[in-house]
Coordinates of C-alpha atoms and ligand atoms in Angstrom, one line a residue:
M1 CA 0.2 0.1 0.0
Y2 CA 1.2 3.6 -0.6
L3 CA -0.6 5.2 2.5
E4 CA 2.5 7.2 3.1
D5 CA 2.2 9.5 0.3
T6 CA -0.1 12.5 -0.1
I7 CA -3.0 12.4 -2.6
V8 CA -4.7 15.4 -4.4
A9 CA -7.9 15.6 -6.3
S10 CA -10.9 18.0 -7.2
A11 CA -13.7 16.8 -4.9
T12 CA -16.3 18.8 -7.1
P13 CA -17.4 17.9 -10.6
A14 CA -15.5 18.9 -13.8
G15 CA -16.9 22.0 -15.3
R16 CA -17.7 25.7 -14.4
G17 CA -19.5 26.4 -11.1
A18 CA -19.2 28.9 -8.4
V19 CA -16.7 27.1 -6.2
A20 CA -14.4 24.0 -6.8
I21 CA -12.9 22.0 -3.9
V22 CA -9.4 20.7 -4.2
R23 CA -8.8 18.2 -1.6
L24 CA -5.4 16.8 -0.1
S25 CA -4.9 13.8 2.1
G26 CA -1.5 12.5 3.6
P27 CA 1.2 13.4 5.6
Q28 CA 2.1 16.4 3.4
A29 CA -1.4 17.6 3.1
I30 CA -1.0 20.6 5.2
E31 CA 2.4 21.6 4.3
I32 CA 1.7 21.6 0.6
A33 CA -1.6 23.6 1.2
R34 CA 0.5 26.2 3.2
T35 CA 3.0 26.4 0.4
L36 CA 0.3 27.1 -2.3
W37 CA -2.2 29.3 -0.2
H38 CA -1.2 32.3 1.9
P39 CA -3.8 33.7 4.7
R40 CA -4.8 37.3 4.2
G41 CA -3.5 39.6 7.2
D42 CA -3.8 38.6 10.9
G43 CA -0.1 37.5 10.8
G44 CA -1.2 34.2 9.2
H45 CA -2.5 32.5 12.2
I46 CA -4.9 29.6 11.0
R47 CA -7.3 27.5 13.4
A48 CA -7.7 24.0 12.4
R49 CA -11.2 23.0 11.1
H50 CA -12.0 26.8 10.2
L51 CA -12.3 28.3 7.0
H52 CA -9.8 31.0 6.3
L53 CA -9.7 33.5 3.2
G54 CA -6.3 33.9 1.4
E55 CA -4.5 33.6 -2.1
I56 CA -3.3 30.7 -4.0
R57 CA -0.1 31.7 -5.5
D58 CA 2.3 30.3 -8.1
L59 CA 5.6 30.4 -6.3
R60 CA 7.7 30.1 -9.3
T61 CA 6.3 33.2 -11.0
G62 CA 5.1 34.8 -7.8
R63 CA 1.7 35.4 -9.5
T64 CA -1.6 35.2 -7.7
L65 CA -4.0 32.7 -9.3
D66 CA -7.0 32.9 -7.0
R67 CA -8.7 34.3 -3.9
A68 CA -9.5 31.2 -2.1
M69 CA -10.5 29.7 1.1
C70 CA -8.8 27.0 2.8
V71 CA -9.5 24.6 5.8
L72 CA -6.9 22.1 7.5
I73 CA -8.1 19.3 9.3
P74 CA -5.5 17.1 11.1
G75 CA -5.9 13.5 11.3
P76 CA -6.9 11.0 12.7
R77 CA -10.2 12.8 13.4
S78 CA -10.7 13.5 9.6
L79 CA -12.6 12.0 6.6
T80 CA -9.8 9.7 5.8
G81 CA -7.9 9.5 9.2
E82 CA -4.9 11.4 7.8
D83 CA -4.2 15.1 7.6
I84 CA -6.4 16.8 5.1
A85 CA -6.4 20.2 3.6
E86 CA -9.1 21.6 1.5
L87 CA -8.7 24.6 -1.0
H88 CA -12.1 26.2 -1.8
C89 CA -11.4 28.1 -5.1
H90 CA -13.5 29.5 -8.0
G91 CA -15.0 26.8 -10.0
G92 CA -13.2 27.1 -13.4
P93 CA -11.5 24.0 -15.2
Y94 CA -8.2 25.7 -16.1
L95 CA -7.9 27.2 -12.4
V96 CA -8.5 23.6 -10.8
R97 CA -6.0 22.1 -13.3
R98 CA -3.4 24.7 -12.5
I99 CA -3.9 24.1 -8.7
L100 CA -3.8 20.4 -9.1
A101 CA -0.6 20.7 -11.0
L102 CA 1.1 23.1 -8.5
A103 CA 0.1 20.5 -5.8
A104 CA 1.6 17.8 -7.7
A105 CA 4.7 19.9 -8.2
E106 CA 5.1 20.0 -4.5
G107 CA 4.9 16.0 -3.9
A108 CA 1.3 15.4 -4.1
R109 CA 0.1 12.7 -6.3
I110 CA -3.4 12.7 -8.2
A111 CA -5.9 10.4 -6.5
Q112 CA -7.5 7.4 -7.9
P113 CA -11.2 7.1 -7.9
G114 CA -12.5 6.4 -4.6
E115 CA -9.0 6.6 -3.1
F116 CA -10.1 9.1 -0.3
S117 CA -12.9 6.7 0.8
R118 CA -10.5 3.8 0.4
R119 CA -8.0 5.3 3.0
A120 CA -11.0 6.3 5.1
F121 CA -11.8 2.5 5.2
L122 CA -8.1 1.5 5.7
N123 CA -7.8 3.8 8.7
G124 CA -11.0 2.5 10.4
R125 CA -13.2 5.7 9.9
I126 CA -15.7 4.0 7.9
D127 CA -16.8 -0.1 7.3
L128 CA -17.5 -1.0 4.0
T129 CA -21.3 -0.8 4.0
E130 CA -20.8 2.8 4.9
A131 CA -18.5 3.3 2.0
E132 CA -21.1 1.6 -0.4
A133 CA -23.7 3.7 1.0
I134 CA -21.8 6.9 0.2
A135 CA -21.6 5.7 -3.2
D136 CA -25.1 4.8 -3.5
L137 CA -26.1 8.3 -2.2
I138 CA -24.3 10.0 -4.8
D139 CA -25.9 7.7 -7.4
A140 CA -29.4 7.8 -5.9
R141 CA -32.2 8.9 -8.6
G142 CA -34.9 8.7 -6.3
A143 CA -36.4 8.8 -2.8
S144 CA -36.4 5.3 -2.3
A145 CA -32.6 4.7 -3.2
L146 CA -31.9 8.0 -1.3
N147 CA -33.7 6.5 2.2
Q148 CA -31.9 3.2 1.7
S149 CA -28.3 4.7 1.4
I150 CA -29.0 6.9 4.2
A151 CA -30.3 4.2 6.3
Q152 CA -27.2 2.1 5.4
L153 CA -24.8 5.0 6.1
A154 CA -26.2 5.4 9.5
G155 CA -25.2 1.8 10.1
A156 CA -28.4 -0.1 9.8
L157 CA -26.9 -3.0 7.7
A158 CA -23.6 -2.9 10.0
Q159 CA -25.8 -3.3 13.1
R160 CA -27.7 -6.4 11.7
V161 CA -24.5 -7.9 10.8
K162 CA -23.0 -7.4 14.1
S163 CA -25.8 -8.7 15.8
M164 CA -25.9 -11.8 13.7
R165 CA -22.0 -12.1 14.8
R166 CA -23.0 -11.7 18.5
E167 CA -25.4 -14.8 18.2
L168 CA -22.5 -16.8 16.4
I169 CA -20.1 -16.0 19.3
A170 CA -22.6 -17.3 21.6
I171 CA -23.1 -20.5 19.8
R172 CA -19.5 -20.8 19.4
A173 CA -18.8 -20.5 23.3
Y174 CA -21.4 -23.2 23.9
L175 CA -19.7 -25.3 21.3
E176 CA -16.2 -24.6 23.2
A177 CA -17.7 -25.8 26.5
E178 CA -19.0 -29.0 24.8
I179 CA -15.3 -29.3 23.6
D180 CA -13.5 -28.4 27.0
F181 CA -15.8 -30.3 29.2
S182 CA -17.1 -33.2 27.1
E183 CA -15.3 -35.8 29.4
E184 CA -16.7 -34.3 32.6
E185 CA -20.2 -34.6 34.1
I186 CA -21.3 -30.7 33.7
D187 CA -24.9 -29.5 33.0
L188 CA -24.1 -28.4 29.4
P189 CA -26.7 -26.9 26.7
S190 CA -27.7 -30.1 24.8
R191 CA -26.6 -30.5 21.2
R192 CA -30.3 -30.1 20.4
A193 CA -30.4 -26.5 22.1
I194 CA -27.3 -25.4 20.3
A195 CA -29.1 -26.8 17.1
T196 CA -32.3 -24.6 17.8
D197 CA -30.0 -21.7 18.2
I198 CA -28.4 -22.2 14.8
I199 CA -31.9 -22.7 13.2
A200 CA -33.1 -19.4 14.5
L201 CA -29.8 -17.7 13.3
K202 CA -30.5 -19.1 10.0
E203 CA -33.7 -17.7 9.6
S204 CA -32.6 -14.1 10.1
V205 CA -29.6 -14.6 7.8
S206 CA -32.0 -16.0 5.2
A207 CA -34.7 -13.2 5.7
L208 CA -31.9 -10.7 5.0
H209 CA -30.5 -12.9 2.1
Q210 CA -34.0 -12.8 0.4
S211 CA -34.3 -9.0 0.9
F212 CA -31.9 -8.6 -2.2
A213 CA -34.8 -9.1 -4.6
R214 CA -36.1 -5.8 -3.4
G215 CA -32.9 -4.0 -2.5
R216 CA -31.7 -4.4 -6.1
I217 CA -34.9 -2.8 -7.4
I218 CA -34.4 0.1 -5.2
R219 CA -30.9 0.6 -6.0
Q220 CA -30.7 0.0 -9.4
G221 CA -34.5 0.2 -10.6
A222 CA -36.8 -2.4 -11.8
R223 CA -36.7 -3.7 -15.3
A224 CA -39.7 -3.7 -17.4
A225 CA -39.7 -5.5 -20.9
I226 CA -42.3 -4.1 -23.3
I227 CA -43.4 -7.1 -25.5
G228 CA -45.8 -7.9 -28.2
K229 CA -46.4 -8.8 -31.8
P230 CA -44.7 -6.8 -34.4
N231 CA -46.2 -3.4 -35.3
V232 CA -48.4 -2.9 -32.2
G233 CA -46.6 0.2 -31.3
K234 CA -44.0 -0.9 -28.6
S235 CA -41.2 1.4 -29.7
S236 CA -44.0 4.5 -29.8
I237 CA -44.8 3.6 -26.2
L238 CA -40.9 3.5 -25.3
N239 CA -40.5 6.9 -27.1
L240 CA -43.5 8.4 -25.2
I241 CA -42.7 7.5 -21.9
L242 CA -39.2 8.5 -22.1
G243 CA -40.3 11.8 -23.9
T244 CA -37.5 11.4 -26.5
E245 CA -37.5 9.6 -30.0
R246 CA -35.0 6.9 -28.7
A247 CA -36.1 4.0 -30.7
I248 CA -36.9 3.8 -34.5
V249 CA -40.8 3.9 -35.5
T250 CA -42.0 2.7 -38.9
T251 CA -45.0 1.1 -40.4
I252 CA -42.9 -1.7 -41.0
P253 CA -43.5 -4.8 -38.8
G254 CA -40.3 -6.1 -37.5
T255 CA -38.6 -2.7 -37.3
T256 CA -36.8 -3.3 -33.8
R257 CA -34.3 -6.0 -34.0
D258 CA -32.1 -5.6 -30.9
L259 CA -33.2 -4.7 -27.2
I260 CA -33.3 -1.0 -26.6
E261 CA -32.7 -0.2 -22.8
E262 CA -33.2 3.3 -21.3
S263 CA -33.9 4.3 -17.6
V264 CA -36.6 6.6 -16.5
D265 CA -37.4 8.2 -13.3
L266 CA -40.8 7.6 -11.8
E267 CA -41.6 9.1 -8.4
D268 CA -39.5 7.7 -5.9
Y269 CA -38.2 5.1 -8.3
S270 CA -36.2 4.6 -11.3
L271 CA -37.3 2.1 -13.9
V272 CA -35.3 0.4 -16.9
L273 CA -37.5 0.1 -20.0
V274 CA -36.5 -2.6 -22.4
D275 CA -38.0 -2.4 -25.9
T276 CA -37.8 -5.5 -27.6
A277 CA -38.6 -7.2 -31.2
G278 CA -41.9 -7.8 -32.4
I279 CA -42.7 -11.5 -31.5
R280 CA -43.7 -13.8 -34.5
D281 CA -42.4 -16.7 -36.5
S282 CA -39.5 -15.5 -38.8
S283 CA -37.2 -17.2 -40.9
E284 CA -35.0 -14.1 -41.3
E285 CA -31.7 -14.7 -39.3
V286 CA -31.3 -11.2 -37.6
E287 CA -34.9 -11.0 -36.6
R288 CA -35.0 -14.4 -35.3
I289 CA -32.0 -13.6 -32.9
G290 CA -33.9 -10.5 -32.0
I291 CA -37.0 -12.3 -31.1
G292 CA -35.1 -14.9 -29.1
R293 CA -33.5 -11.8 -27.1
A294 CA -37.0 -10.4 -26.7
R295 CA -38.3 -13.6 -25.1
Q296 CA -35.1 -13.8 -22.8
A297 CA -35.6 -10.1 -21.6
A298 CA -39.2 -11.0 -20.8
E299 CA -38.0 -13.7 -18.7
Q300 CA -35.5 -11.8 -16.8
A301 CA -37.6 -8.5 -16.3
D302 CA -39.1 -7.8 -13.2
L303 CA -42.4 -6.8 -14.6
L304 CA -43.8 -6.8 -18.1
M305 CA -45.6 -4.6 -20.3
P306 CA -47.3 -6.5 -23.1
V307 CA -48.9 -4.4 -25.9
F308 CA -51.9 -5.3 -28.0
D309 CA -53.2 -3.6 -31.0
A310 CA -56.8 -2.7 -30.7
S311 CA -57.4 -1.9 -34.2
R312 CA -56.7 -5.5 -35.4
P313 CA -58.2 -8.9 -34.3
V314 CA -56.5 -11.3 -32.0
E315 CA -53.8 -13.3 -33.8
A316 CA -51.7 -16.4 -32.6
E317 CA -48.8 -14.0 -31.7
D318 CA -51.1 -12.4 -29.3
V319 CA -51.8 -15.5 -27.7
D320 CA -48.1 -16.2 -27.6
V321 CA -47.4 -12.9 -25.6
I322 CA -50.1 -13.8 -23.2
E323 CA -48.6 -17.0 -22.5
L324 CA -45.5 -15.3 -21.8
A325 CA -47.2 -12.7 -19.6
R326 CA -49.0 -15.6 -17.5
G327 CA -48.5 -15.4 -13.7
R328 CA -46.2 -12.3 -14.1
M329 CA -46.5 -8.8 -12.7
G330 CA -47.2 -5.6 -15.1
I331 CA -49.8 -3.9 -16.9
A332 CA -50.9 -4.6 -20.4
L333 CA -51.6 -1.9 -22.9
L334 CA -54.4 -1.8 -25.3
N335 CA -52.9 0.6 -28.0
K336 CA -54.2 2.5 -31.0
R337 CA -57.3 3.5 -29.5
D338 CA -57.6 6.3 -32.0
L339 CA -58.5 3.8 -34.8
P340 CA -61.7 1.7 -35.1
Q341 CA -61.8 -1.0 -32.5
Q342 CA -61.6 -4.4 -33.2
I343 CA -60.7 -5.8 -29.8
G344 CA -61.2 -5.0 -26.3
A345 CA -60.0 -5.9 -22.7
G346 CA -62.6 -8.5 -22.4
D347 CA -61.3 -10.5 -25.2
L348 CA -57.5 -10.5 -23.8
C349 CA -59.0 -11.8 -20.5
R350 CA -60.8 -14.6 -22.2
L351 CA -57.8 -15.7 -23.9
G352 CA -55.9 -15.9 -20.4
L353 CA -54.3 -12.5 -19.8
T354 CA -54.1 -12.1 -16.0
M355 CA -52.7 -8.5 -15.8
P356 CA -54.8 -5.3 -15.6
V357 CA -55.4 -3.7 -19.1
L358 CA -55.1 -0.2 -19.9
N359 CA -56.6 1.4 -23.1
F360 CA -53.7 3.5 -24.5
C361 CA -52.9 5.7 -27.6
A362 CA -49.4 6.2 -28.4
R363 CA -50.1 8.7 -31.0
S364 CA -52.0 10.9 -28.6
G365 CA -50.8 10.0 -25.3
E366 CA -54.0 8.9 -23.9
G367 CA -53.4 6.8 -21.0
L368 CA -50.0 7.7 -20.5
S369 CA -50.3 9.3 -17.0
E370 CA -52.5 6.4 -15.8
C371 CA -49.6 4.0 -17.2
R372 CA -47.0 5.8 -15.3
E373 CA -49.2 5.5 -12.0
A374 CA -49.8 1.9 -12.7
L375 CA -46.1 1.3 -13.1
V376 CA -45.3 2.9 -9.9
R377 CA -47.8 0.9 -8.0
V378 CA -46.0 -2.3 -9.5
I379 CA -42.8 -1.3 -8.7
E380 CA -43.7 -0.4 -5.0
Q381 CA -45.1 -4.0 -4.5
L382 CA -41.8 -5.2 -6.0
A383 CA -39.9 -3.2 -3.6
G384 CA -41.9 -4.1 -0.5
G385 CA -43.3 -0.7 0.1
D386 CA -41.6 2.0 1.8
V387 CA -38.0 1.5 2.9
G388 CA -36.7 2.6 6.2
N389 CA -38.7 0.3 8.2
E390 CA -36.9 -2.6 7.2
M391 CA -33.2 -3.2 6.2
V392 CA -32.4 -4.7 2.8
I393 CA -29.4 -5.4 0.9
T394 CA -28.9 -3.9 -2.2
R395 CA -25.6 -5.5 -3.6
E396 CA -24.7 -9.0 -4.9
R397 CA -21.4 -8.8 -2.9
H398 CA -23.9 -8.7 0.3
R399 CA -26.1 -11.6 -1.0
D400 CA -23.1 -13.7 -2.0
A401 CA -21.7 -13.2 1.6
L402 CA -24.9 -14.1 3.3
E403 CA -25.1 -17.1 0.7
R404 CA -21.9 -18.5 2.1
T405 CA -22.9 -17.7 5.8
L406 CA -26.0 -20.0 5.1
E407 CA -24.0 -22.7 3.6
A408 CA -21.6 -22.8 6.6
L409 CA -24.7 -22.8 9.0
N410 CA -26.3 -25.6 7.3
A411 CA -23.2 -27.6 7.4
A412 CA -23.2 -26.7 11.1
L413 CA -26.9 -27.7 11.7
E414 CA -26.2 -31.0 9.9
G415 CA -23.3 -31.6 12.1
M416 CA -25.1 -30.9 15.3
V417 CA -28.1 -32.9 14.8
G418 CA -25.7 -35.8 13.7
T419 CA -22.9 -37.1 15.8
T420 CA -20.3 -34.8 14.3
P421 CA -17.6 -33.8 16.9
P422 CA -18.2 -30.1 18.1
E423 CA -14.6 -29.2 17.2
I424 CA -15.7 -29.7 13.6
V425 CA -18.9 -27.9 13.9
A426 CA -17.0 -24.9 15.4
V427 CA -15.1 -24.9 12.4
E428 CA -18.1 -24.2 10.1
I429 CA -19.3 -21.7 12.8
A430 CA -16.0 -19.7 12.2
Q431 CA -16.7 -20.0 8.6
A432 CA -20.1 -18.4 8.9
S433 CA -18.6 -15.7 11.3
E434 CA -15.9 -14.9 8.7
S435 CA -18.4 -14.7 5.6
L436 CA -20.5 -12.2 7.8
S437 CA -17.7 -10.3 8.6
S438 CA -16.9 -9.6 4.9
I439 CA -19.8 -7.5 4.6
T440 CA -18.7 -4.6 6.8
G441 CA -15.0 -5.4 5.8
E442 CA -13.6 -6.7 9.0
V443 CA -12.4 -9.6 6.8
S444 CA -11.5 -8.1 3.0
N445 CA -8.9 -8.6 0.5
E446 CA -7.5 -6.2 -2.1
D447 CA -9.8 -7.4 -5.1
V448 CA -12.9 -6.9 -3.1
L449 CA -11.8 -3.4 -2.2
D450 CA -10.4 -2.5 -5.8
T451 CA -14.2 -3.6 -7.0
I452 CA -16.0 -1.4 -4.6
F453 CA -13.8 1.8 -4.7
R454 CA -13.4 1.7 -8.5
E455 CA -17.1 2.7 -8.9
F456 CA -16.6 5.8 -6.7
C457 CA -15.7 9.3 -8.5
I458 CA -12.5 10.9 -8.2
G459 CA -12.0 13.2 -5.3
K460 CA -14.3 10.9 -3.2
Ligands
GTP501 N1 -52.9 5.0 -35.1 C1 -52.0 4.9 -34.3 N2 -50.7 4.4 -34.7 C2 -49.9 3.9 -33.9 C3 -50.1 4.1 -32.4 N3 -49.0 3.7 -31.9 C4 -48.1 3.3 -32.7 N4 -48.6 3.6 -34.1 C5 -47.9 3.2 -35.4 O1 -47.9 2.0 -35.5 C6 -46.6 1.7 -36.2 C7 -45.8 0.7 -35.6 O2 -45.2 1.4 -34.6 P1 -43.9 0.8 -33.7 O3 -44.0 1.7 -32.4 O4 -42.7 0.8 -34.4 O5 -44.5 -0.5 -33.3 P2 -43.4 -1.7 -32.7 O6 -44.5 -2.5 -31.8 O7 -42.2 -1.2 -32.1 O8 -43.2 -2.7 -34.1 P3 -42.0 -3.7 -34.4 O9 -40.7 -2.8 -33.8 O10 -41.8 -3.9 -35.7 O11 -42.0 -4.8 -33.4 C8 -46.0 2.9 -36.5 O12 -46.4 3.5 -37.9 C9 -46.7 3.8 -35.5 O13 -46.7 5.3 -35.9 C10 -51.3 4.5 -32.0 O14 -51.6 4.8 -30.8 N5 -52.3 4.8 -33.0
MG502 MG1 -40.4 -1.5 -32.4

C-alpha cells in the first residue's frame, strides 16, 4: 500500500461552477496547502477546522492565481483519518487544473477514483457498508434509493450484521464448552439446544438474504420489458414514456431488432424500460435472434408491459404474448385507441391474460399518466413498500456473503443434529462468522476493495 504518500484531487465535478474544492490527504497535505495558499492579514494564524480566506500563488512566477478559502483538518479525526487540507477556489476548469499541477509539483499524487474513501476504510473511519452507502447516496435517482442509502450510512446494515455475529459468538461459546468439558459431568446445553440456536440464526440470515430482490430494485431500478407482436406500437410507447425519439418507429412490422434499454425516473423509483423485437415466427436470421433476445428479456424482467393492437383482431402471436405474461407482474396496454376498435380488454382476459389492461394511444398520449401511475404501483409492490422500516441488502456482494454464511450454517446444523464432534462444527461456525464479517469489511482482500472503490468518483 502507498498510504505514506499524499494524494490530491478535485472533490467537485469537472466544469464551471461557483466553487471548486481541491482536496489533499496524507502526511504532506497541510504543508503543501500552506505552500500554495497564503492567508490574508492576521499574521497568518490558522485555526484547524476553520475556513480562512487567502490567496493561492504560483511560487515560481510569484503570481496570484485565485482568492480562495482553505480549511486544515489534522488526522486522525478527519474523513480519511489522515491530515487533510481543502482549498475552496473559484470553479473554473483551467484554474482547478493549475492548482492540481502546483500540488503535484510539491509532491502530491493525483488520486485514483475512490481513493479518499478507501483510505477512510483502511484507517477504520468507515466500514464497507458505509462506503457503499456513500456511493449509493451519490448515485441515488429517487427517494427510495436515497432513503435506503441514508439508512445504510447510519449503520443499519452493519448493526444487523454485528448482532448476527454476536449470536454466532454465543453458539461458538456453547460449542467450546462442549469441547472443553465433554469428558466431565457438567450440565451443558444439549446439542439440540445449540441446533435450535443455529436454526433461529439461519432464519434471520435467510430473511436478509431474501431482501436482495427488493434491494436491487431500490438501488438499480426495476426492469420492465415491453413485449408484443410486431407493429403494435412498442417502440412508440417507449419513446412516449421517455419523452424522446429513442427507438426507430416505422409502419413496417419487424422494425426493432435488438433490445433497446433506457432508464426513466418515476416518482420515488427508477425504471429500466426494455423495448424488444416484435414476437412472431420469422425465417430471417437477424430478426430470429432479436426475437430470441426479446423472449429472454421478458423472462429476466421484473415486470412486463405486453402491448396489443386494438385496431386488429387477435392473432396467434398475441396468444403467444399472453402466454409469456402468464403469472407475471405488470400492466398490459391496449394500444391504438384512436383507430376503429376490433378488440377490447375482455377479449384479452378471455384468452387468459391475468394482468390489468389499460386503454392506450401512443399517438395522442391517452393513458400515459395512468400508465405511469400503474407502473409506480407495481414497482412499489416489488420493492416491498416504503424503505426505512426494514433493512434490505442492495448488492450482489452482500447477497453472496450471506449465501456463504447460510452454507456454513447448514453444514453446522447438519453436524449438530448428527454426531459430528463439536470441534468440526466449530470450524463451520467460524466460517459463517468470517463470511458475515466480509460484509462490513472486517475480513476483506485487495480485489474486493478494488471492485468497491473503483465505482467511486475521483475526489471521493
Ligand atoms: N394510429 C396509431 N398508430 C400508432 C399508434 N402507436 C403506434 N402507431 C403506429 O404503428 C406503427 C408501428 O409502431 P412501432 O412503435 O414501430 O411498433 P413496434 O411494436 O415497435 O413494431 P416492431 O418494432 O416492428 O415490433 C407506426 O407506424 C406507428 O406510428 C397509435 O396509438 N395509433
Ligand atoms: Mg419496435
